[in-house]
XYZ file of C-alpha atoms in Angstrom:
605
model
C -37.976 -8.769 31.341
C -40.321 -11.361 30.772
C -40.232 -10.765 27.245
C -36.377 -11.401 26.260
C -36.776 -14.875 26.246
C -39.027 -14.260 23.553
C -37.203 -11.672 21.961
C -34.041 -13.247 22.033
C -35.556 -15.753 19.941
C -36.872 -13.522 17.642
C -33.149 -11.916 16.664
C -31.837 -15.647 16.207
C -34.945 -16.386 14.190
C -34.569 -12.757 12.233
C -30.754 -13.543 11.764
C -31.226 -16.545 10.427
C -33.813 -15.912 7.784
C -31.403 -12.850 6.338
C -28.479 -15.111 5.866
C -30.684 -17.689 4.340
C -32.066 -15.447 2.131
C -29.282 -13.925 1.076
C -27.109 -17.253 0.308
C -30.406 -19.188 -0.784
C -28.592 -18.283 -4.604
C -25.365 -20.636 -3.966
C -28.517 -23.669 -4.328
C -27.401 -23.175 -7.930
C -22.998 -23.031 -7.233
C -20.696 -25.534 -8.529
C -17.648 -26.377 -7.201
C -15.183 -23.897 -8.293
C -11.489 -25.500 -9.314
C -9.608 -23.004 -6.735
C -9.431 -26.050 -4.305
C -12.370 -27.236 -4.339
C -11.956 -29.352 -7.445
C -8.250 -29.805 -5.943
C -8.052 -30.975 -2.247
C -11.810 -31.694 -2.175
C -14.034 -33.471 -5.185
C -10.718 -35.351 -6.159
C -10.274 -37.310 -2.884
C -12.165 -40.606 -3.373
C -11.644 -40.662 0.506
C -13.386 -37.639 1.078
C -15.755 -37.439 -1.808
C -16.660 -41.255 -1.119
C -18.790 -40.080 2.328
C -18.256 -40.777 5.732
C -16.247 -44.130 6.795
C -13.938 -45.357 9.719
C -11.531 -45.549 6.972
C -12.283 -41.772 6.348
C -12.019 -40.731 10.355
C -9.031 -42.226 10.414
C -7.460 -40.344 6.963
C -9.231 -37.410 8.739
C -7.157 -37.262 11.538
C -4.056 -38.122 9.912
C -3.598 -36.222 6.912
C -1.731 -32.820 7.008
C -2.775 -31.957 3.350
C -3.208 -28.781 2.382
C -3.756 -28.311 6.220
C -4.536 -30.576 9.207
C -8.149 -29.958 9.918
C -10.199 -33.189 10.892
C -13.664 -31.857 11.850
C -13.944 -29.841 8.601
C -12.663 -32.308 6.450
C -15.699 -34.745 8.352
C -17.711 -32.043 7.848
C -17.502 -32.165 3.765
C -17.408 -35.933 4.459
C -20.515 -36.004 5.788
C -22.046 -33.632 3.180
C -21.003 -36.111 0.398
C -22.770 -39.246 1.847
C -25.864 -37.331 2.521
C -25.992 -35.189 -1.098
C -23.352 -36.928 -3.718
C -21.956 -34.013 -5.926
C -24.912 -31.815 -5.844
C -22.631 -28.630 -4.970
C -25.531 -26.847 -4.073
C -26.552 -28.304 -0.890
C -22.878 -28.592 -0.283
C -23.001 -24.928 -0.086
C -26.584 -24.619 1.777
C -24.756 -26.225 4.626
C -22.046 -23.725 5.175
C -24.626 -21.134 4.663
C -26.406 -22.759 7.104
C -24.020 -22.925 9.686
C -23.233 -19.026 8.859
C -26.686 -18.599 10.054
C -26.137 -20.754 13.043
C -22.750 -18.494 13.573
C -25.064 -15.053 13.440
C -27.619 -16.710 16.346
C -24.536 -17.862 18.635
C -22.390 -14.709 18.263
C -25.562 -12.183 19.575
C -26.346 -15.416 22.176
C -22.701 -15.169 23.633
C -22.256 -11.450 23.505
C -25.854 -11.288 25.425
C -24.440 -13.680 27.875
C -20.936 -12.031 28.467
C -22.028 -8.060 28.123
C -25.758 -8.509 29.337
C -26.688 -6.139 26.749
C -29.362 -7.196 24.016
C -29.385 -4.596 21.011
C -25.422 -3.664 20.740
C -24.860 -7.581 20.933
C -27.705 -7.981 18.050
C -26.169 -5.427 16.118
C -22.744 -7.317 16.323
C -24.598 -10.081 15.144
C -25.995 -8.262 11.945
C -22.977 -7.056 11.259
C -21.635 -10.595 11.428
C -23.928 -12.273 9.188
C -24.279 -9.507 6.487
C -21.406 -8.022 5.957
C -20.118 -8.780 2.604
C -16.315 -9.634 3.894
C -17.852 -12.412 4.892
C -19.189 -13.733 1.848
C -15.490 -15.130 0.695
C -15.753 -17.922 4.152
C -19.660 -18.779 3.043
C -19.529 -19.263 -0.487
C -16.309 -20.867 -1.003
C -16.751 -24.583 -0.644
C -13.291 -24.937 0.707
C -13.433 -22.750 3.386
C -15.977 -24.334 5.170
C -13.138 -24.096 8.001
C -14.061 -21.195 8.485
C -17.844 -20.939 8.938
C -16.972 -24.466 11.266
C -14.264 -23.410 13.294
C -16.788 -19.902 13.619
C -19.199 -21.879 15.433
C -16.787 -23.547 18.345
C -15.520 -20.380 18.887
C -19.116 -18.655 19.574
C -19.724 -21.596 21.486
C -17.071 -21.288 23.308
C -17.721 -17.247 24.164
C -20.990 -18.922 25.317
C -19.742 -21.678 27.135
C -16.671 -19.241 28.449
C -19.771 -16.932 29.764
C -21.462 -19.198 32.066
C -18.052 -20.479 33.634
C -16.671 -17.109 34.261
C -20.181 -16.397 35.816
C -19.981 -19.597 38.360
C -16.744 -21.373 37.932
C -16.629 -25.008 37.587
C -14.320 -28.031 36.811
C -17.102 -29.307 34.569
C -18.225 -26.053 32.514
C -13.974 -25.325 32.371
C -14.100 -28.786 30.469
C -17.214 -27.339 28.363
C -14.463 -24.085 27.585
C -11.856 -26.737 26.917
C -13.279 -29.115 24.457
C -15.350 -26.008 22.423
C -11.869 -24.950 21.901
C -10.390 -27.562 20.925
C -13.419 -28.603 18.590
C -12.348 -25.129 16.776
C -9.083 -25.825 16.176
C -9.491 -29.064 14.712
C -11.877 -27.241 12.858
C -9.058 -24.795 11.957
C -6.081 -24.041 13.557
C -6.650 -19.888 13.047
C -8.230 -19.858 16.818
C -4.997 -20.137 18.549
C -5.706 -16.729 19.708
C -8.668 -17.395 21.358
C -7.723 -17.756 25.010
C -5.860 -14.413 24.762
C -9.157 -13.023 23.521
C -10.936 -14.692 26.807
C -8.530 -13.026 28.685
C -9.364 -9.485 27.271
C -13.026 -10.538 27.683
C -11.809 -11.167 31.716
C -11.375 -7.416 31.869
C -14.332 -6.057 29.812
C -17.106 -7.046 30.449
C -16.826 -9.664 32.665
C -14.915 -7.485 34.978
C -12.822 -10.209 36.864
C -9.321 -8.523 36.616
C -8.974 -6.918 40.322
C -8.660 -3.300 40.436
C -11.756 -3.000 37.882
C -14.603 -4.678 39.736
C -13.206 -8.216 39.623
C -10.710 -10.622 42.250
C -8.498 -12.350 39.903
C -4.863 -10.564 39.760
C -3.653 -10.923 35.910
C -1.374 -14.166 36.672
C -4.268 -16.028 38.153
C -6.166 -15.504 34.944
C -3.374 -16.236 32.954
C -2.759 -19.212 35.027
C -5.940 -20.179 34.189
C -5.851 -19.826 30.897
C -2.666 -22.320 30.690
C -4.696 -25.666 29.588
C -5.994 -23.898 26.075
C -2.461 -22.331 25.769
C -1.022 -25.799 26.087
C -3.694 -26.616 23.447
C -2.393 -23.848 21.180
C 0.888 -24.011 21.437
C 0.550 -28.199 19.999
C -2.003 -26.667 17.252
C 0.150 -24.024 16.182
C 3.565 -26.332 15.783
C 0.969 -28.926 14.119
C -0.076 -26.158 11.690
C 3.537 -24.764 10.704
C 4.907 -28.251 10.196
C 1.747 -29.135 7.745
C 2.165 -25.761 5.977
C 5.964 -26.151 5.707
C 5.449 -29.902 4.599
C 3.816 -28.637 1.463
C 5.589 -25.433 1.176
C 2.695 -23.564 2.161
C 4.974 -21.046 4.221
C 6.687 -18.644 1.725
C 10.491 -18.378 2.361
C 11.979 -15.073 3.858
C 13.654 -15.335 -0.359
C 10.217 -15.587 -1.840
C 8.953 -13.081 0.724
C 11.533 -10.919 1.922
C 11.056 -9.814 5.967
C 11.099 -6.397 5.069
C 8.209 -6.438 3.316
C 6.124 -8.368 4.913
C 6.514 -6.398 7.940
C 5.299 -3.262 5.900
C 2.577 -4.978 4.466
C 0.921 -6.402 7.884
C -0.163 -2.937 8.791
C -1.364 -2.502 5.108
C -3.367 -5.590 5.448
C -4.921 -4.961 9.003
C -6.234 -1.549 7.814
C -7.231 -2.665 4.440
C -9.907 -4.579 6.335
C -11.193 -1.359 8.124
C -11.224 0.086 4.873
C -13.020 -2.487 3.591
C -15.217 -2.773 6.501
C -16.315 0.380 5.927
C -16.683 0.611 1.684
C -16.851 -3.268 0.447
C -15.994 -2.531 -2.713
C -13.456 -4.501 -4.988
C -13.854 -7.994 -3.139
C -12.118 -10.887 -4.876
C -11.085 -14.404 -3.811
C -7.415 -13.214 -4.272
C -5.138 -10.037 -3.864
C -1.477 -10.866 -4.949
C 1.066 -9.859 -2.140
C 2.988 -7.266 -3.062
C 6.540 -9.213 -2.752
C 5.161 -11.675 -5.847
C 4.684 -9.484 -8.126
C 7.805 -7.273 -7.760
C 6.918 -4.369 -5.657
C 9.792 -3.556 -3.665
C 9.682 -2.227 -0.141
C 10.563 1.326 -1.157
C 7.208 1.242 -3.014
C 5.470 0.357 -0.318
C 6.967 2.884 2.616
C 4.614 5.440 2.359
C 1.323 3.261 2.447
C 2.457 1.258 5.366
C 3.752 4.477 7.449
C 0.115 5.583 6.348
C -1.537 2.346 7.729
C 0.657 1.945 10.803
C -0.235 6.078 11.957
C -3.707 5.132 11.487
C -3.471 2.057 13.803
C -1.593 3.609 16.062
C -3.675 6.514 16.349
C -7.125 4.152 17.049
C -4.745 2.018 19.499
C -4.189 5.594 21.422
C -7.558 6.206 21.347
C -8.913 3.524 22.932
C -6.261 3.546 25.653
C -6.830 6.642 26.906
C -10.778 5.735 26.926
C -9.738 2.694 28.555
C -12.330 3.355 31.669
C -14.591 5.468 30.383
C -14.873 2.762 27.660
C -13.396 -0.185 28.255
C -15.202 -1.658 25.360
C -12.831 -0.101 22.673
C -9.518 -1.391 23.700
C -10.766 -4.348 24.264
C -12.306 -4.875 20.652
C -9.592 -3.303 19.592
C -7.399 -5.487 20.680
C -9.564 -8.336 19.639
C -9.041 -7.438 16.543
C -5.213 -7.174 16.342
C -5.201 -10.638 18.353
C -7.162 -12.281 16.100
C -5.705 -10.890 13.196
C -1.905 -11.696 13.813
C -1.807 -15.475 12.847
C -2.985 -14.446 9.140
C -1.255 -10.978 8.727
C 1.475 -12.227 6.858
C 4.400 -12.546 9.009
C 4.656 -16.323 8.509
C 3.372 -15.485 5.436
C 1.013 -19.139 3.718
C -0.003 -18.761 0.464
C 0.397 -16.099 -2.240
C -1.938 -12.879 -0.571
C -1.643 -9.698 0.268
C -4.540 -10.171 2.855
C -8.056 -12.318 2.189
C -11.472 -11.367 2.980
C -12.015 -14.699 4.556
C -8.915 -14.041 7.419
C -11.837 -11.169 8.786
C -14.325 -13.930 9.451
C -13.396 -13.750 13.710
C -11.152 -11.094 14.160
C -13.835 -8.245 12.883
C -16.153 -9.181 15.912
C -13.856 -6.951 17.833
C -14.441 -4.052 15.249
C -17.822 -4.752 14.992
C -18.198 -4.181 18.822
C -16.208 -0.872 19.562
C -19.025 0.131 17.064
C -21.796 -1.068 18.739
C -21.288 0.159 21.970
C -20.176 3.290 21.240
C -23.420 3.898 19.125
C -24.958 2.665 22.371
C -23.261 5.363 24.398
C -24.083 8.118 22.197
C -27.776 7.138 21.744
C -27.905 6.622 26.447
C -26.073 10.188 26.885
C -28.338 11.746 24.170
C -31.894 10.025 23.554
C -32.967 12.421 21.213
C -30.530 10.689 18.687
C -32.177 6.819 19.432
C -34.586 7.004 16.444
C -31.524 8.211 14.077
C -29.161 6.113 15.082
C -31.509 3.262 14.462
C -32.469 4.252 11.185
C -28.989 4.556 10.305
C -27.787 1.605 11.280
C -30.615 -0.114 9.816
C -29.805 1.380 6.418
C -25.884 0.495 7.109
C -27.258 -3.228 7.144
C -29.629 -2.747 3.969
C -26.664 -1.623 2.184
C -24.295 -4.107 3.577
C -26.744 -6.902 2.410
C -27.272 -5.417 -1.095
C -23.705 -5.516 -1.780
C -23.569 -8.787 0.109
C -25.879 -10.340 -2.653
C -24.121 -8.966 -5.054
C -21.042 -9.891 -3.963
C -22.088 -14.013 -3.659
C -22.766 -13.916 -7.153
C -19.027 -13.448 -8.192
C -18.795 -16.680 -6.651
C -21.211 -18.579 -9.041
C -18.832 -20.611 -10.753
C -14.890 -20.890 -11.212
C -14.808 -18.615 -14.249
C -16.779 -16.005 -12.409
C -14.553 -16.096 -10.048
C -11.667 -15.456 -11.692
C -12.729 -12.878 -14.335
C -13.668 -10.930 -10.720
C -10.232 -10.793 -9.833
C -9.017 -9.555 -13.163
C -11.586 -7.200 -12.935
C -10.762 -5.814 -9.681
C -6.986 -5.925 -9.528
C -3.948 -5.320 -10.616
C -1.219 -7.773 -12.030
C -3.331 -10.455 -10.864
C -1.030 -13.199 -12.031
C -2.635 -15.864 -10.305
C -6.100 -14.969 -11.738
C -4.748 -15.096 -15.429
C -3.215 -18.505 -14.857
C -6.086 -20.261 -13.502
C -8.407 -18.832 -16.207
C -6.066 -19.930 -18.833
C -5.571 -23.588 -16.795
C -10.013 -23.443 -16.928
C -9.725 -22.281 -20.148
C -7.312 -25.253 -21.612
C -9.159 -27.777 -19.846
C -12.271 -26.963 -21.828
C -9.937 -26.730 -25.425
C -9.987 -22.998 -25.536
C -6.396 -22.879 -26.387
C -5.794 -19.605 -27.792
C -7.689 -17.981 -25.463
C -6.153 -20.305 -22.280
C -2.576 -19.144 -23.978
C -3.105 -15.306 -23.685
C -3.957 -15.751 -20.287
C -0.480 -18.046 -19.447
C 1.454 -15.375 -20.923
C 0.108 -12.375 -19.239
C 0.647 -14.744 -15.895
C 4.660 -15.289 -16.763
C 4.818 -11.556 -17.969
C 3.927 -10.636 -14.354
C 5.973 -13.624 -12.293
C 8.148 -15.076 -14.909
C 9.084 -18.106 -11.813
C 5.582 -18.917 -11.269
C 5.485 -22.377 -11.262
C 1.439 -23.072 -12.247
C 1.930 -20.962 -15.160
C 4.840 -22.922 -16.535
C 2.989 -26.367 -15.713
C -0.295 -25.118 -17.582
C 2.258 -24.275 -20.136
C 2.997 -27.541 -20.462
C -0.707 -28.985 -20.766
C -1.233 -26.961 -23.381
C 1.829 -27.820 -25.544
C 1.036 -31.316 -24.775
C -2.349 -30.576 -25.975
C -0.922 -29.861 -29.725
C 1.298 -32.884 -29.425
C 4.592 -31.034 -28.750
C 5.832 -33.339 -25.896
C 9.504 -32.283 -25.779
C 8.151 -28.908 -25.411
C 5.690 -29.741 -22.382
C 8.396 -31.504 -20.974
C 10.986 -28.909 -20.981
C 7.640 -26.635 -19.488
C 7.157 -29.536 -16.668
C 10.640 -29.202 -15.793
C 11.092 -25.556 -15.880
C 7.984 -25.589 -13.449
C 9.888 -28.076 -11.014
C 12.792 -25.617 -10.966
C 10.978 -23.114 -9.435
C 8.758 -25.234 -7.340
C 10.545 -29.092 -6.637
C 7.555 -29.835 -4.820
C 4.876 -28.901 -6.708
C 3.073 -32.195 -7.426
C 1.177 -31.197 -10.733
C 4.358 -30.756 -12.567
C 5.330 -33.880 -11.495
C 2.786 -36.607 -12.145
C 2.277 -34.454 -15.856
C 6.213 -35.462 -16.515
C 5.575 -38.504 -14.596
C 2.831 -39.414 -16.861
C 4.772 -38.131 -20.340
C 7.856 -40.076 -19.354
C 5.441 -43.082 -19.164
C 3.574 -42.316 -22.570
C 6.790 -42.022 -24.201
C 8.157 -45.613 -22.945
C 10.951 -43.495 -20.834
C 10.522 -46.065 -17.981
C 14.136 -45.224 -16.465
C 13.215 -41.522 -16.312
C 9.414 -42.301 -15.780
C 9.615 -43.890 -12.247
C 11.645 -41.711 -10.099
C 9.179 -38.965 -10.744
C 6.336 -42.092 -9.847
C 7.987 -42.437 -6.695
C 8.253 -38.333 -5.829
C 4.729 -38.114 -6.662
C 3.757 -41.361 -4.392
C 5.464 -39.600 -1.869
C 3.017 -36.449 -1.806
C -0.102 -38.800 -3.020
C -0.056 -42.449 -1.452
C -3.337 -43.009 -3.019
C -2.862 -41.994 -6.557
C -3.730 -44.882 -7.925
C -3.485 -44.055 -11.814
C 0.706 -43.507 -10.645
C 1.013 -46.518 -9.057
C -0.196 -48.503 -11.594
C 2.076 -46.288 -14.077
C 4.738 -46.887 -11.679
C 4.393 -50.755 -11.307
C 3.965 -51.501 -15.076
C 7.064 -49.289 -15.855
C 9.315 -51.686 -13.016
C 7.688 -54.378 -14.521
C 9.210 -53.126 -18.198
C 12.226 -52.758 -16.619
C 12.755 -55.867 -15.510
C 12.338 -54.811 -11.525
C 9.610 -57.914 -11.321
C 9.639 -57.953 -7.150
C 9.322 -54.019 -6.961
C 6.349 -54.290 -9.559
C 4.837 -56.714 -7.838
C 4.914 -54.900 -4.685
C 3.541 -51.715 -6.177
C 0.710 -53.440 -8.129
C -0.386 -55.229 -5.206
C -1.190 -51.906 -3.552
C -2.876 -50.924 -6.570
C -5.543 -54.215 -6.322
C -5.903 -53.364 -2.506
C -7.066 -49.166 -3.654
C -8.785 -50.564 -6.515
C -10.063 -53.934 -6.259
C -12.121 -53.623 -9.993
C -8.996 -52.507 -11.675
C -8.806 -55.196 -14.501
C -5.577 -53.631 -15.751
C -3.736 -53.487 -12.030
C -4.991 -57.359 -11.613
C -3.702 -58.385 -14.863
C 0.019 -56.540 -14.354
C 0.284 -58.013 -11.373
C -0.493 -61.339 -12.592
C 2.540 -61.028 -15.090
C 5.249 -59.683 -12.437
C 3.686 -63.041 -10.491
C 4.469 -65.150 -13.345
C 7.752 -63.737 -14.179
C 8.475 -64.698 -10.795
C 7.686 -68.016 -11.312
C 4.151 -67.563 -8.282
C 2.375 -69.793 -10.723
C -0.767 -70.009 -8.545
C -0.763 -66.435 -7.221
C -0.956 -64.853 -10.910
C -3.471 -67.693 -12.021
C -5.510 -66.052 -8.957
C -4.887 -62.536 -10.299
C -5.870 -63.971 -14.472
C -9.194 -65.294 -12.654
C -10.206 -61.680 -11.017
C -9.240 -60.226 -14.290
C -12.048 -62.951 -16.120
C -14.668 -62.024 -13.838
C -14.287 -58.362 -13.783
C -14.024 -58.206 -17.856
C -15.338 -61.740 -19.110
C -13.967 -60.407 -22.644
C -10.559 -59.927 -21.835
C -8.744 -62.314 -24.127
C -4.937 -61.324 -22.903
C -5.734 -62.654 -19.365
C -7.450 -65.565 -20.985
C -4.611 -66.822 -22.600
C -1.793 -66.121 -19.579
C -4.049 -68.094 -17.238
C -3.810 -71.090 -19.737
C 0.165 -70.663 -19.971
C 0.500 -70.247 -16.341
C -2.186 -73.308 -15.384
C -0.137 -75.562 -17.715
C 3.376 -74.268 -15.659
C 1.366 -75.646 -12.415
C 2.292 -78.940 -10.940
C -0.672 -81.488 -10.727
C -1.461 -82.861 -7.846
């Protein structure tokens, strides 16, 4: 015994040097424009480092989803390393290491048992599923919120062990810690609850006191903690039409595709082949739920059938209805009922939930190998080779997510009418002037999902590209009228309107887009020249005095806001304004001359 101490360190040690050799490779990743050159690099107030100006955005913003510790997190990684993507990526690698040490250091504390809780951990950190949550910048949520939920198994394991006001509060604030990390671990007291039963055995009638109401009693606090994180987190999705509409998504089918989903994941589990960053759901590219009756009776039989399994081995084994249902539990908030986003399922959604999986399968290999010894040194062996093949593909599979182009010629390469694939090729494509190329890809998108929004706005960049403006236009709006929302096919209008001198038109698209993006400052500006060409001097003003305040060295916002000043007769105030334009650009010869007209409209004293 004296040994484990030792040895304990050893598999935390071992863990940690397989994940970082295995991700050492994303050193060399960029930032991939799937979100991470979207909500992430583009946010002076994230990309500009840590700040209390920053904490306080953190904590505030719902957009894309309201997650203040991660978006710290990235925060933090931009004072400390700039833009180098790299180390942006060595961190979440990092704290998938981290992840793989506290998962087989909780399951040790709650089961007692060192090698099935190691091989858990293996599993964990090699398994190629789990490459998707690593190596995509923006969903360092998920490695994050990963580690307050092992330390909260930890912290979960000593109070259950000696209960305590104080080590409840070390439960409590892990927990919430996660879900401001991301709000996916609302199902984590339910899972503490199954973890009540086996193996801490404190449900009465299997070894334990505690009658099932006590333990769900207390278990209240962190449901009262859910219950605020989960409104929080359908109000942000909803706020930026994250959650599909039962019209987009019809009921029907996503309650057919759930059970797909939740055994595509044992599937995959099993043979990780065919990963990609995105599988379209079936309802968005036209598969109707006829189609998919047969697949999802198949799927739901198959669940079922492990379900009955593991209840009737519910004593001799409590172990695999309680992973079991770990799994399920964990599972439900992504499975597609409130269906976010534009998937089928996503690798990344198996990040927590397959710890459940992953444990029916160690202790039941455990079993086998204590009622029949002879079979230790092949079991070993083969689930040492399961993790040597698991980590081969698992190399393989991080390189797919080398660069945004990678990325997306993996999902055309490993699925079917991928529409969202083709349109953010073409979008990568016609940002680096590879129109032709960029266009073939927009038209196999709207060939698959005609009302696909991105598609029709890319569309639009790329006849504005060859100077047809009334064409991008009509693409802008035709993007709108599937999506009202969408902000990229606004500020492109926006900013056409504004090119074209269509101030009337211009600046009630200004104002949508201000309403989605308070900071944009390029809009505002837009927005307070075009009031000030229409006359609207006080509104222009008003908006170009925000602009100074988010840009201070803006010589353009200083200089339009010393004209709306004049216009409105603030003699001094837009001298003031001509001056910061003069000592920001000494050669500007337009604010040279208004700050001699409006100095001579000054009364001397």
């Amino acid at each position: 015994m004296s040994t484990r101490p030792a040895s304990a360190a050893a598999i935390c040690i071992a863990l940690a040097l397989a994940v970082g050799a295995l991700y050492a490779q994303t050193a060399s990743f960029a930032f991939i424009s799937m979100d991470d050159l979207n909500f992430l690099v583009p946010r002076p107030i994230v990309a500009g480092g840590l700040s209390w100006p920053g904490v306080s955005w953190a904590f505030t913003t719902v957009q894309p989803n309201w997650h203040p510790l991660t978006w710290l997190s990235h925060m933090a990684d931009f004072s400390l390393f700039g833009m180098d993507a790299g180390r942006h990526h060595l961190v979440s690698a990092g704290l998938h290491a981290l992840n793989a040490a506290l998962c087989f250091l909780a399951l040790r504390a709650l089961t007692g048992a060192f090698w099935p809780s190691a091989l858990v951990a293996a599993l964990f950190a090699l398994h190629p599923l789990r490459v998707e949550s690593v190596a995509w910048m923006a969903e360092r949520k998920d490695v994050l919120s990963g580690t307050f939920w092992m330390l909260t198994l930890l912290a979960y394991a000593g109070y259950a062990r000696r209960p305590s006001g104080g080590r409840y509060a070390l439960v409590a604030v892990a927990f919430t810690a996660g879900l401001l990390s991301k709000t996916m671990l609302v199902s984590l007291p339910l899972v503490l609850l199954l973890l009540d039963a086996w193996p801490l055995r404190r449900w009465r009638g299997i070894g334990g006191h505690a009658t099932a109401k006590v333990l769900l009693v207390e278990k209240l606090p962190l449901l009262g903690i859910t219950a605020l994180a989960a409104l929080l987190t359908v109000y942000t999705q909803q706020s930026v039409q994250g959650v599909k509409s039962l019209t987009a998504v019809p009921l029907d089918i996503r309650l057919l595709n759930a059970p797909i989903a939740a055994a595509t994941y044992l599937w995959q589990t099993l043979w990780p082949s065919g990963l990609a960053a995105m599988y379209p759901h079936p309802a968005l590219i036209g598969t109707t739920a006829a189609a998919l009756l047969p697949a999802a009776l198949g799927a739901t039989l198959l669940l079922a059938a492990i379900a009955a399994v593991a209840w009737r081995q519910r004593h001799a084994r409590p172990y695999l209805l309680v992973g079991w249902l770990w799994y399920l539990i964990a599972l439900l908030p992504v499975v597609g009922l409130l269906q976010v986003g534009m998937q089928a399922h996503a690798d990344r959604y198996t990040y927590l939930p397959m710890l459940g999986v992953y444990l029916m399968a160690a202790w039941s290999l455990r079993d086998l190998v204590a009622a029949r010894p002879s079979l230790r040194l092949p079991a070993t062996a083969a689930a040492l080779l399961a993790l040597a093949g698991f980590a081969a593909v698992t190399w393989r599979q991080i390189a797919t997510w080398r660069d945004s182009q990678t990325v997306y010629e993996r999902m055309l390469a490993v699925t079917v009418d991928n529409y969202y694939a083709h349109q953010v090729l073409g979008a990568l494509l016609l940002a680096r002037g590879e129109r032709d190329a960029a266009r073939q890809h927009l038209d196999a998108a709207l060939a698959i999902r005609p009302q696909e929004s991105f598609a029709h706005t890319q569309v639009g960049v790329l006849r504005e590209a060859e100077g047809d403006r009334d064409g991008a236009a009509a693409a802008y709006e035709t993007a709108l009228g599937f999506n009202e929302v969408a902000y990229l096919p606004r500020a492109r209008l926006a900013s056409l309107r504004f090119k074209q001198a269509r101030y009337a038109d211009a600046v009630p698209h200004m104002q949508r887009v201000l309403e989605m993006t308070p900071d944009d400052v390029e809009t505002r500006l837009n927005l307070g020249t075009a009031l000030l060409q229409l006359g609207r001097d006080e509104d222009a003003a008003v908006q170009l005095t925000r602009v100074t305040e988010l840009a201070p060295a803006s010589a353009p916002a200083h200089n339009n806001l010393g004209v709306a000043l004049a216009k409105l007769n603030r003699w001094q105030e837009a001298a003031a304004e001509f001056e910061r334009v003069l000592a920001i650009d000494p050669t500007h010869h337009g604010a040279a001359r208004s700050l001699q007209m409006v100095r001579a409209q000054i009364p001397q004293q």
